[in-house]
Short mmCIF file of C-alpha atoms in Angstrom, two decimals:
data_model
loop_
_atom_site.label_atom_id
_atom_site.label_comp_id
_atom_site.label_asym_id
_atom_site.label_seq_id
_atom_site.Cartn_x
_atom_site.Cartn_y
_atom_site.Cartn_z
CA UNK A 1 -29.63 9.55 14.89
CA UNK A 2 -30.95 5.75 15.37
CA UNK A 3 -33.98 3.98 14.61
CA UNK A 4 -36.60 4.77 16.95
CA UNK A 5 -37.24 0.67 17.00
CA UNK A 6 -34.28 0.39 18.75
CA UNK A 7 -34.82 2.95 21.32
CA UNK A 8 -35.31 1.85 24.22
CA UNK A 9 -32.40 -0.50 23.70
CA UNK A 10 -30.34 1.75 22.75
CA UNK A 11 -31.44 4.07 25.97
CA UNK A 12 -29.60 1.50 28.42
CA UNK A 13 -26.33 1.30 26.32
CA UNK A 14 -26.86 5.14 27.09
CA UNK A 15 -27.06 5.41 30.39
CA UNK A 16 -24.67 2.78 31.01
CA UNK A 17 -21.89 4.94 29.59
CA UNK A 18 -22.61 7.92 31.49
CA UNK A 19 -20.82 7.26 34.25
CA UNK A 20 -17.43 6.18 31.62
CA UNK A 21 -17.47 9.39 29.51
CA UNK A 22 -17.74 11.70 31.95
CA UNK A 23 -14.35 10.07 33.18
CA UNK A 24 -13.59 9.45 30.32
CA UNK A 25 -13.74 13.39 29.75
CA UNK A 26 -12.04 13.92 32.66
CA UNK A 27 -8.86 11.50 31.67
CA UNK A 28 -8.67 13.17 28.61
CA UNK A 29 -8.45 17.06 29.93
CA UNK A 30 -6.12 15.71 32.31
CA UNK A 31 -4.39 14.09 29.89
CA UNK A 32 -4.76 17.04 27.44
CA UNK A 33 -3.48 18.86 29.62
CA UNK A 34 -0.44 17.11 31.21
CA UNK A 35 0.68 17.03 27.75
CA UNK A 36 0.35 20.27 26.73
CA UNK A 37 2.46 21.24 30.02
CA UNK A 38 5.08 19.13 28.94
CA UNK A 39 6.23 20.54 25.57
CA UNK A 40 5.75 23.61 26.99
CA UNK A 41 8.96 23.20 29.84
CA UNK A 42 10.49 21.62 27.57
CA UNK A 43 11.05 24.82 25.85
CA UNK A 44 12.96 25.71 28.54
CA UNK A 45 16.19 25.48 28.56
CA UNK A 46 17.71 23.24 30.48
CA UNK A 47 20.07 23.84 33.47
CA UNK A 48 23.10 25.21 32.04
CA UNK A 49 25.20 22.74 32.41
CA UNK A 50 28.86 23.98 33.56
CA UNK A 51 31.55 22.98 30.73
CA UNK A 52 33.43 20.75 32.74
CA UNK A 53 30.19 19.23 33.83
CA UNK A 54 29.60 17.99 30.86
CA UNK A 55 32.89 17.22 30.55
CA UNK A 56 33.29 14.54 33.45
CA UNK A 57 29.81 13.26 32.63
CA UNK A 58 30.26 12.48 29.37
CA UNK A 59 33.95 12.50 27.88
CA UNK A 60 36.27 11.38 30.39
CA UNK A 61 34.95 7.71 29.82
CA UNK A 62 37.42 7.78 26.04
CA UNK A 63 39.64 10.62 26.98
CA UNK A 64 41.96 11.85 29.51
CA UNK A 65 43.25 16.27 29.04
CA UNK A 66 46.99 14.80 29.55
CA UNK A 67 46.22 11.20 30.58
CA UNK A 68 47.54 9.75 27.16
CA UNK A 69 44.88 8.20 24.73
CA UNK A 70 41.77 6.05 26.11
CA UNK A 71 39.38 4.98 22.95
CA UNK A 72 39.87 8.44 22.43
CA UNK A 73 43.46 10.63 21.83
CA UNK A 74 44.48 12.49 24.57
CA UNK A 75 42.60 16.41 24.48
CA UNK A 76 45.38 18.26 25.88
CA UNK A 77 46.24 21.09 23.94
CA UNK A 78 43.24 20.04 21.62
CA UNK A 79 42.18 24.01 21.22
CA UNK A 80 44.86 24.83 19.14
CA UNK A 81 45.87 21.57 16.93
CA UNK A 82 41.72 21.34 15.47
CA UNK A 83 39.65 24.89 13.72
CA UNK A 84 37.40 25.28 16.85
CA UNK A 85 34.34 24.81 13.71
CA UNK A 86 35.54 21.35 12.99
CA UNK A 87 35.58 20.92 16.86
CA UNK A 88 31.98 21.99 16.92
CA UNK A 89 31.29 19.65 13.84
CA UNK A 90 32.38 17.31 14.90
CA UNK A 91 32.16 16.68 18.20
CA UNK A 92 28.18 18.04 17.56
CA UNK A 93 28.06 14.89 15.20
CA UNK A 94 30.93 12.52 14.38
CA UNK A 95 28.86 11.10 12.32
CA UNK A 96 27.79 12.52 9.82
CA UNK A 97 31.49 14.70 9.01
CA UNK A 98 33.14 10.94 8.57
CA UNK A 99 29.77 10.30 5.96
CA UNK A 100 31.15 13.49 4.68
CA UNK A 101 34.25 12.07 4.13
CA UNK A 102 36.30 14.70 6.19
CA UNK A 103 40.12 13.40 5.60
CA UNK A 104 40.54 14.15 9.67
CA UNK A 105 37.65 12.58 10.98
CA UNK A 106 38.48 9.39 8.94
CA UNK A 107 41.89 9.05 10.21
CA UNK A 108 41.27 8.87 13.90
CA UNK A 109 38.19 6.63 13.15
CA UNK A 110 41.39 5.12 10.98
CA UNK A 111 43.62 5.37 14.23
CA UNK A 112 41.44 4.70 16.39
CA UNK A 113 40.60 1.17 16.00
CA UNK A 114 37.12 1.87 13.28
CA UNK A 115 35.70 2.86 17.31
CA UNK A 116 33.08 5.79 15.67
CA UNK A 117 32.63 8.26 18.65
CA UNK A 118 28.73 8.17 19.67
CA UNK A 119 26.96 11.40 19.40
CA UNK A 120 26.19 12.87 22.21
CA UNK A 121 23.40 14.46 21.73
CA UNK A 122 24.82 17.47 22.90
CA UNK A 123 23.28 21.37 22.62
CA UNK A 124 25.33 23.55 20.37
CA UNK A 125 25.55 26.00 23.95
CA UNK A 126 26.67 22.77 25.65
CA UNK A 127 29.43 21.77 22.55
CA UNK A 128 30.74 25.63 23.63
CA UNK A 129 31.08 25.54 27.65
CA UNK A 130 32.95 22.20 26.47
CA UNK A 131 35.11 24.37 24.07
CA UNK A 132 35.52 27.00 26.57
CA UNK A 133 36.73 24.29 29.44
CA UNK A 134 38.69 22.71 27.05
CA UNK A 135 41.21 25.54 27.01
CA UNK A 136 41.43 26.25 30.27
CA UNK A 137 40.33 22.08 31.57
CA UNK A 138 41.52 21.72 35.65
CA UNK A 139 45.35 19.58 35.80
CA UNK A 140 45.07 16.32 34.48
CA UNK A 141 41.39 15.81 34.66
CA UNK A 142 39.73 12.36 33.93
CA UNK A 143 42.81 10.38 33.76
CA UNK A 144 42.24 6.55 34.32
CA UNK A 145 40.88 5.75 37.83
CA UNK A 146 42.53 1.79 38.31
CA UNK A 147 41.56 -0.92 36.78
CA UNK A 148 39.79 -3.48 38.48
CA UNK A 149 39.44 -6.96 37.21
CA UNK A 150 36.02 -8.95 38.53
CA UNK A 151 35.66 -12.23 38.33
CA UNK A 152 34.90 -13.56 34.80
CA UNK A 153 31.67 -16.06 36.02
CA UNK A 154 30.06 -13.58 37.67
CA UNK A 155 30.70 -11.21 34.38
CA UNK A 156 29.40 -13.82 32.05
CA UNK A 157 26.08 -14.18 34.04
CA UNK A 158 24.99 -10.39 34.56
CA UNK A 159 25.35 -9.98 30.99
CA UNK A 160 23.63 -12.77 30.08
CA UNK A 161 20.94 -12.17 32.82
CA UNK A 162 21.11 -14.80 35.43
CA UNK A 163 22.27 -12.23 37.23
CA UNK A 164 19.98 -9.06 37.24
CA UNK A 165 22.37 -5.36 37.37
CA UNK A 166 21.41 -3.67 40.43
CA UNK A 167 20.67 -0.57 39.94
CA UNK A 168 17.71 -2.02 37.22
CA UNK A 169 19.78 -0.95 34.30
CA UNK A 170 18.93 -4.49 30.91
CA UNK A 171 21.05 -7.35 30.86
CA UNK A 172 23.62 -7.16 28.15
CA UNK A 173 22.40 -9.70 25.60
CA UNK A 174 19.31 -7.54 25.15
CA UNK A 175 21.47 -6.49 22.97
CA UNK A 176 25.07 -8.03 22.43
CA UNK A 177 26.75 -10.49 21.16
CA UNK A 178 29.99 -12.17 22.90
CA UNK A 179 30.33 -15.45 21.33
CA UNK A 180 30.85 -18.54 23.30
CA UNK A 181 26.69 -16.91 25.95
CA UNK A 182 24.35 -19.21 24.36
CA UNK A 183 24.47 -20.87 20.44
CA UNK A 184 23.34 -18.67 18.92
CA UNK A 185 24.13 -15.44 20.20
CA UNK A 186 23.26 -12.50 21.99
CA UNK A 187 20.95 -10.07 20.29
CA UNK A 188 21.80 -7.56 17.33
CA UNK A 189 20.28 -3.64 18.50
CA UNK A 190 24.12 -2.95 19.44
CA UNK A 191 27.51 -3.74 18.47
CA UNK A 192 28.94 -7.50 18.80
CA UNK A 193 31.04 -6.96 22.48
CA UNK A 194 33.38 -10.34 21.82
CA UNK A 195 36.67 -8.26 20.42
CA UNK A 196 35.70 -5.36 22.20
CA UNK A 197 38.39 -4.79 25.10
CA UNK A 198 40.83 -4.60 21.53
CA UNK A 199 38.66 -1.97 19.94
CA UNK A 200 38.67 -0.47 22.69
CA UNK A 201 42.77 -0.25 23.64
CA UNK A 202 42.56 -2.76 26.11
CA UNK A 203 41.47 -2.24 29.25
CA UNK A 204 41.51 1.00 30.36
CA UNK A 205 39.45 1.62 27.60
CA UNK A 206 36.94 0.07 28.55
CA UNK A 207 36.77 -0.01 31.71
CA UNK A 208 37.04 3.66 31.15
CA UNK A 209 33.11 2.78 29.03
CA UNK A 210 31.79 0.12 32.04
CA UNK A 211 31.09 3.86 34.41
CA UNK A 212 29.76 6.11 32.06
CA UNK A 213 28.12 3.70 29.16
CA UNK A 214 28.13 6.95 26.52
CA UNK A 215 26.32 6.19 24.26
CA UNK A 216 22.63 7.40 22.87
CA UNK A 217 21.42 4.20 23.30
CA UNK A 218 22.70 3.41 26.35
CA UNK A 219 22.49 7.01 28.27
CA UNK A 220 18.27 6.35 27.81
CA UNK A 221 18.26 3.31 29.78
CA UNK A 222 21.67 3.48 32.25
CA UNK A 223 21.41 7.18 33.21
CA UNK A 224 19.65 6.23 35.80
CA UNK A 225 20.67 2.85 36.60
CA UNK A 226 24.47 3.00 36.25
CA UNK A 227 26.43 0.02 36.70
CA UNK A 228 27.50 -0.66 40.28
CA UNK A 229 31.51 -0.96 40.68
CA UNK A 230 31.58 -4.73 41.08
CA UNK A 231 29.03 -4.92 38.11
CA UNK A 232 32.04 -3.18 35.93
CA UNK A 233 34.45 -5.16 37.10
CA UNK A 234 32.89 -8.08 36.82
CA UNK A 235 32.32 -7.23 33.57
CA UNK A 236 35.64 -6.67 32.48
CA UNK A 237 36.86 -9.72 33.38
CA UNK A 238 34.73 -10.87 31.41
CA UNK A 239 35.30 -9.21 28.39
CA UNK A 240 38.93 -9.93 28.21
CA UNK A 241 38.47 -14.23 28.63
CA UNK A 242 36.50 -13.30 25.48
CA UNK A 243 38.44 -10.93 23.40
CA UNK A 244 41.60 -13.60 24.73
CA UNK A 245 39.55 -16.68 23.87
CA UNK A 246 39.62 -16.38 20.98
CA UNK A 247 36.06 -17.73 19.96
CA UNK A 248 33.66 -15.74 17.35
CA UNK A 249 30.26 -16.25 17.13
CA UNK A 250 27.53 -17.50 15.01
CA UNK A 251 26.49 -15.63 11.88
CA UNK A 252 22.83 -15.11 12.60
CA UNK A 253 21.49 -14.18 9.59
CA UNK A 254 17.70 -11.87 9.55
CA UNK A 255 17.55 -15.15 7.08
CA UNK A 256 18.02 -17.33 8.73
CA UNK A 257 15.88 -15.79 11.67
CA UNK A 258 12.98 -15.70 9.24
CA UNK A 259 13.59 -19.70 8.11
CA UNK A 260 13.15 -20.48 10.98
CA UNK A 261 9.43 -18.17 11.71
CA UNK A 262 8.42 -19.31 8.16
CA UNK A 263 8.40 -23.07 9.24
CA UNK A 264 6.84 -21.97 13.03
CA UNK A 265 4.35 -19.78 10.80
CA UNK A 266 3.71 -23.03 8.00
CA UNK A 267 2.97 -25.21 11.07
CA UNK A 268 0.18 -23.09 12.60
CA UNK A 269 -1.54 -22.62 8.36
CA UNK A 270 -0.42 -27.17 8.71
CA UNK A 271 -2.94 -27.15 12.49
CA UNK A 272 -5.05 -24.52 10.82
CA UNK A 273 -5.80 -26.67 7.95
CA UNK A 274 -5.76 -30.43 9.67
CA UNK A 275 -7.44 -28.86 12.67
CA UNK A 276 -9.84 -25.72 12.62
CA UNK A 277 -13.31 -26.43 11.73
CA UNK A 278 -14.30 -25.53 8.54
CA UNK A 279 -17.86 -25.09 7.55
CA UNK A 280 -18.97 -26.97 5.84
CA UNK A 281 -19.80 -26.09 2.27
CA UNK A 282 -23.49 -23.82 1.57
CA UNK A 283 -25.51 -24.21 -0.98
CA UNK A 284 -24.53 -21.87 -3.64
CA UNK A 285 -21.32 -22.63 -3.06
CA UNK A 286 -22.56 -26.19 -3.54
CA UNK A 287 -24.61 -25.85 -6.39
CA UNK A 288 -21.81 -23.42 -8.25
CA UNK A 289 -19.15 -26.85 -8.07
CA UNK A 290 -22.29 -29.36 -9.02
CA UNK A 291 -22.83 -26.73 -12.12
CA UNK A 292 -19.56 -26.81 -13.66
CA UNK A 293 -19.09 -30.59 -13.51
CA UNK W 1 10.71 21.48 18.48
CA UNK W 2 11.69 18.46 19.07
CA UNK W 3 10.91 15.30 16.69
CA UNK W 4 10.77 13.20 19.46
CA UNK W 5 9.18 14.90 21.79
CA UNK W 6 6.38 15.77 19.41
CA UNK W 7 5.78 11.95 17.80
CA UNK W 8 5.93 9.88 20.96
CA UNK W 9 4.60 12.26 23.94
CA UNK W 10 2.13 14.86 22.36
CA UNK W 11 0.67 11.73 20.21
CA UNK W 12 0.59 9.87 22.07
CA UNK W 13 -1.65 10.72 24.80
CA UNK W 14 -3.46 12.65 21.92
CA UNK W 15 -4.45 9.35 20.10
CA UNK W 16 -5.05 7.50 23.80
CA UNK W 17 -7.50 10.73 23.87
CA UNK W 18 -9.14 10.91 21.25
CA UNK W 19 -9.78 6.42 21.37
CA UNK W 20 -11.00 7.33 24.52
CA UNK W 21 -13.88 10.11 23.97
CA UNK W 22 -14.48 9.17 20.93
CA UNK W 23 -15.21 5.50 21.33
CA UNK W 24 -17.51 6.43 24.31
CA UNK W 25 -19.11 8.38 22.91
CA UNK W 26 -19.70 6.35 19.69
CA UNK W 27 -20.09 3.27 22.05
CA UNK W 28 -23.47 6.25 23.94
CA UNK W 29 -25.09 8.00 20.16
CA UNK W 30 -24.24 5.03 17.59
CA UNK W 31 -24.16 1.72 20.05
CA UNK W 32 -24.96 -0.13 16.48
CA UNK W 33 -21.99 0.76 14.69
CA UNK W 34 -19.42 -0.86 17.23
CA UNK W 35 -18.67 -4.07 16.03
CA UNK W 36 -17.70 -4.97 12.54
CA UNK W 37 -19.08 -5.41 8.85
CA UNK W 38 -19.08 -9.55 8.69
CA UNK W 39 -18.17 -10.71 4.81
CA UNK W 40 -18.32 -13.82 5.47
CA UNK W 41 -20.95 -15.12 3.44
CA UNK W 42 -19.63 -12.58 0.39
CA UNK W 43 -15.93 -15.01 0.32
CA UNK W 44 -15.78 -17.85 3.10
CA UNK W 45 -11.72 -19.82 1.68
CA UNK W 46 -9.37 -17.25 1.65
CA UNK W 47 -11.30 -15.35 5.06
CA UNK W 48 -10.79 -18.57 6.92
CA UNK W 49 -7.07 -19.14 5.87
CA UNK W 50 -6.47 -14.92 6.40
CA UNK W 51 -8.60 -14.09 9.38
CA UNK W 52 -8.60 -16.88 11.53
CA UNK W 53 -4.05 -16.89 11.13
CA UNK W 54 -4.50 -13.08 11.65
CA UNK W 55 -7.05 -12.90 14.55
CA UNK W 56 -5.28 -15.82 16.61
CA UNK W 57 -1.65 -14.12 15.65
CA UNK W 58 -2.32 -10.32 16.56
CA UNK W 59 -3.76 -12.08 19.72
CA UNK W 60 -0.61 -13.42 20.88
CA UNK W 61 1.28 -11.01 19.72
CA UNK W 62 -0.46 -8.34 21.66
CA UNK W 63 -0.28 -10.15 24.42
CA UNK W 64 3.37 -11.01 24.69
CA UNK W 65 4.46 -6.93 24.21
CA UNK W 66 1.17 -6.99 27.55
CA UNK W 67 3.28 -9.42 29.01
CA UNK W 68 6.48 -7.14 28.56
CA UNK W 69 5.14 -4.11 29.84
CA UNK W 70 2.72 -5.64 33.02
CA UNK W 71 5.32 -8.38 34.09
CA UNK W 72 8.39 -7.32 32.81
CA UNK W 73 11.09 -8.43 35.93
CA UNK W 74 9.74 -12.83 35.29
CA UNK W 75 10.48 -11.47 31.80
CA UNK W 76 13.70 -10.92 31.99
CA UNK W 77 14.16 -14.22 34.09
CA UNK W 78 13.13 -16.96 31.41
CA UNK W 79 15.31 -14.08 29.44
CA UNK W 80 18.30 -14.87 31.96
CA UNK W 81 19.19 -18.23 29.74
CA UNK W 82 20.13 -17.80 26.04
CA UNK W 83 17.76 -21.34 24.88
CA UNK W 84 14.56 -20.08 26.81
CA UNK W 85 15.97 -16.77 25.11
CA UNK W 86 15.93 -18.32 21.72
CA UNK W 87 12.22 -20.31 22.44
CA UNK W 88 10.31 -16.38 22.89
CA UNK W 89 11.84 -15.00 20.25
CA UNK W 90 11.44 -18.05 17.80
CA UNK W 91 6.93 -18.42 19.29
CA UNK W 92 7.05 -15.07 18.20
CA UNK W 93 8.51 -14.26 15.01
CA UNK W 94 6.25 -17.38 13.33
CA UNK W 95 3.09 -15.61 15.20
CA UNK W 96 4.40 -12.31 13.85
CA UNK W 97 5.01 -14.28 10.54
CA UNK W 98 1.09 -16.15 10.49
CA UNK W 99 -0.72 -12.82 11.74
CA UNK W 100 1.43 -10.85 9.26
CA UNK W 101 0.44 -13.30 6.28
CA UNK W 102 -3.25 -13.51 7.06
CA UNK W 103 -2.95 -10.09 6.58
CA UNK W 104 -1.55 -9.87 3.07
CA UNK W 105 -4.15 -13.03 2.85
CA UNK W 106 -6.83 -10.50 3.63
CA UNK W 107 -5.37 -7.93 1.93
CA UNK W 108 -5.44 -9.25 -0.76
CA UNK W 109 -8.91 -11.00 -1.42
CA UNK W 110 -10.70 -7.07 -0.47
CA UNK W 111 -8.33 -5.62 -3.41
CA UNK W 112 -9.55 -8.68 -5.49
CA UNK W 113 -13.01 -9.96 -4.97
CA UNK W 114 -15.36 -8.33 -6.32
CA UNK W 115 -18.53 -9.23 -4.33
CA UNK W 116 -15.55 -8.19 -0.79
CA UNK W 117 -15.36 -4.71 -3.61
CA UNK W 118 -19.06 -3.27 -2.96
CA UNK W 119 -18.13 -3.15 0.37
CA UNK W 120 -15.43 -2.03 1.27
CA UNK W 121 -14.74 1.34 2.32
CA UNK W 122 -11.76 3.55 2.40
CA UNK W 123 -11.19 2.44 5.74
CA UNK W 124 -11.38 -0.30 5.46
CA UNK W 125 -8.08 -0.14 3.24
CA UNK W 126 -6.29 2.02 5.81
CA UNK W 127 -6.95 -0.46 8.87
CA UNK W 128 -5.48 -3.28 6.93
CA UNK W 129 -2.23 -0.91 5.01
CA UNK W 130 -1.89 0.38 9.16
CA UNK W 131 -1.60 -3.61 10.34
CA UNK W 132 0.53 -5.20 7.85
CA UNK W 133 3.19 -1.36 8.05
CA UNK W 134 2.71 -2.96 12.26
CA UNK W 135 3.69 -5.87 10.64
CA UNK W 136 6.35 -5.89 8.15
CA UNK W 137 8.29 -3.46 10.74
CA UNK W 138 7.69 -5.48 13.95
CA UNK W 139 9.39 -8.98 12.60
CA UNK W 140 12.39 -6.78 11.02
CA UNK W 141 12.23 -5.49 14.30
CA UNK W 142 12.32 -9.19 15.30
CA UNK W 143 15.17 -10.32 12.81
CA UNK W 144 17.23 -7.10 11.94
CA UNK W 145 17.49 -5.86 16.52
CA UNK W 146 17.18 -8.35 17.17
CA UNK W 147 16.03 -9.86 20.56
CA UNK W 148 12.98 -7.41 21.88
CA UNK W 149 11.39 -9.16 23.43
CA UNK W 150 15.11 -9.25 26.18
CA UNK W 151 15.54 -5.11 25.47
CA UNK W 152 11.96 -3.79 25.22
CA UNK W 153 11.89 -4.49 29.39
CA UNK W 154 14.81 -2.04 29.94
CA UNK W 155 13.62 0.54 26.35
CA UNK W 156 10.15 0.02 26.31
CA UNK W 157 7.97 -0.94 29.89
CA UNK W 158 9.66 2.18 31.14
CA UNK W 159 8.97 4.71 28.51
CA UNK W 160 5.19 3.22 28.10
CA UNK W 161 5.28 3.46 32.12
CA UNK W 162 6.42 6.96 31.96
CA UNK W 163 3.72 7.82 29.51
CA UNK W 164 0.93 6.45 31.07
CA UNK W 165 2.24 7.83 34.40
CA UNK W 166 2.11 11.45 33.35
CA UNK W 167 6.34 11.28 33.92
CA UNK W 168 7.30 10.13 30.37
CA UNK W 169 11.02 9.83 29.25
CA UNK W 170 11.63 10.48 25.06
CA UNK W 171 15.95 10.21 25.76
CA UNK W 172 14.34 5.93 26.19
CA UNK W 173 13.09 5.64 22.14
CA UNK W 174 14.46 8.77 20.79
CA UNK W 175 17.75 7.09 20.20
CA UNK W 176 16.60 3.77 18.53
CA UNK W 177 17.10 2.73 14.15
CA UNK W 178 13.32 4.35 12.71
CA UNK W 179 12.56 1.45 11.95
CA UNK W 180 11.60 0.37 15.62
CA UNK W 181 10.30 4.09 16.08
CA UNK W 182 7.94 3.38 13.00
CA UNK W 183 7.28 0.18 14.46
CA UNK W 184 5.82 2.89 17.79
CA UNK W 185 4.40 5.63 16.12
CA UNK W 186 2.67 3.27 14.27
CA UNK W 187 0.61 2.08 16.88
CA UNK W 188 -0.34 5.25 18.06
CA UNK W 189 -1.49 5.84 14.42
CA UNK W 190 -3.68 3.00 15.02
CA UNK W 191 -5.13 4.21 18.18
CA UNK W 192 -5.79 7.70 16.74
CA UNK W 193 -8.62 5.77 13.89
CA UNK W 194 -9.55 2.88 16.51
CA UNK W 195 -12.34 5.29 17.31
CA UNK W 196 -13.37 5.66 12.97
CA UNK W 197 -12.74 2.79 12.04
CA UNK W 198 -13.90 -1.74 12.46
CA UNK W 199 -11.33 -2.09 14.79
CA UNK W 200 -14.19 -0.24 17.23
CA UNK W 201 -15.12 -3.69 17.70
CA UNK W 202 -12.58 -4.83 19.38
CA UNK W 203 -14.05 -3.85 23.11
CA UNK W 204 -16.96 -5.55 22.09
CA UNK W 205 -15.07 -9.11 22.98
CA UNK W 206 -18.30 -10.99 23.33
CA UNK W 207 -17.42 -12.04 26.94
CA UNK W 208 -21.08 -13.07 27.71
CA UNK W 209 -20.56 -15.59 25.13
CA UNK W 210 -18.42 -17.40 28.07
CA UNK W 211 -21.49 -16.87 30.58
CA UNK W 212 -25.17 -17.54 28.47
CA UNK W 213 -27.10 -20.35 27.71
CA UNK W 214 -26.90 -22.21 24.88
CA UNK W 215 -28.32 -20.60 21.03
CA UNK W 216 -29.24 -22.98 19.00
CA UNK W 217 -29.29 -21.60 15.11
CA UNK W 218 -31.23 -23.40 12.72
CA UNK W 219 -31.58 -23.04 9.07
CA UNK W 220 -35.26 -22.93 7.82
CA UNK W 221 -34.91 -22.62 4.37
CA UNK W 222 -37.83 -24.34 1.60
CA UNK W 223 -36.65 -27.37 0.11
CA UNK W 224 -39.71 -27.55 -2.30
CA UNK W 225 -39.02 -24.23 -3.52
CA UNK W 226 -34.91 -25.23 -4.83
CA UNK W 227 -34.47 -27.86 -7.93
CA UNK W 228 -36.06 -30.81 -6.80
CA UNK W 229 -31.95 -32.38 -8.45
CA UNK W 230 -30.05 -30.75 -6.90
CA UNK W 231 -29.84 -32.06 -2.14
CA UNK W 232 -31.38 -29.32 -0.03
CA UNK W 233 -29.45 -27.19 2.59
CA UNK W 234 -30.30 -28.72 4.85
CA UNK W 235 -31.04 -32.30 4.00
CA UNK W 236 -32.46 -32.93 7.64
CA UNK W 237 -36.46 -31.40 6.62
CA UNK W 238 -36.26 -33.87 4.24
CA UNK W 239 -39.30 -37.10 5.33
#
């Protein structure tokens, strides 16, 4: 395989890597076994949650049963108002219903300030469990807890991350913009939250949303790192203040961002041109150049 | 089966295992192939503009990703002040565009320079294509889904640490926009391609250059064999 001439050198390198090879094979074996175990484990159905548990953890942020409108409609008697098929489809994937042009879904979106229900990622069995719970719910589940307003200044610091969240969640500013925080605004992975209080129908709706953060992207982070009650209160006060301030966010477009990046990259190319040591012209290049002159 | 488990749990482990084991196999049984074939003698001008910008840009950007993985606390403290966040993001974006521009120059050079084309293997083009995809999806993530330097610590630091400690959690990545997912999957593809391509030269980073004694390299061309009218390549050898 190797030219015999190089054999002695190859032998040295071979010895040097022999220990690592056995280590790597061990590592690869562990990794393969682990991934096989994980995949087989994922096929096993997760511990079945009851409809009530699912409702309390994922729905009460926006819905009550007999407690009135919150971010979304009151779900009292909803099995009588809509067909079981419609409810199943809507709970499974609300965005799909809207884009498919379902008239009832479109009307709901209009009635609730354009706040789309997040796709919760529930399995068919879980949706069925929630539906059967809605048929016969506990009295007035999710009747809004009393709204506590905290310190808006502390809320602003929590929002941009000057004070870290107690349970280790990412700061809001990473993905969300609120006008007035930083002259260029915050992140754009999630929606602009300047007017979120109005969209969510007031402090009660926003407080409920902050308590569970039932949005799929946020659930990944915050399910295990929820906001503490004090943080929820401070952030709520901050959002209320931002909503009332009437400020608008800086319109930071990707073209403006790209222009900044391109300016920086051009500067780097300029530095290369000016300062990077270049090789002198080779003889063949010199010959070719003088020939054409 | 859940696609997210395939792409964000099974595939990363397989590609990492392939990357480590095949690289070591190659180092043991094909030790002199741990390098990347230089084409500097065939074309130098475009190589200068593409090579330096690409290598410095990509290494600094990768260092940023590694920093976010290893020092998330320090990064979030830095980003807590919006002005510092903007400075970091603008720097990262400029380096990303610098690196991606370098890739475009290198790909253009590979496809148009006749002399370079002769020594170009399909794998060279695959590597450049994957790198370009990585650069473009990275730039889109940095602009459309800003501010990545901040949310990386909330999403990808726990995801990657979970992978490395055998407790993978796809809930963190599954709901992300597809461009970000493509950026991540593309990285795992590059990990799998690594040992079969010129990318292996990364493990041959010449660290010993820092400590070894100087080597003086002198070209010893015979000036008299060249045309008398032409200046010598090494005038120093002329009497």
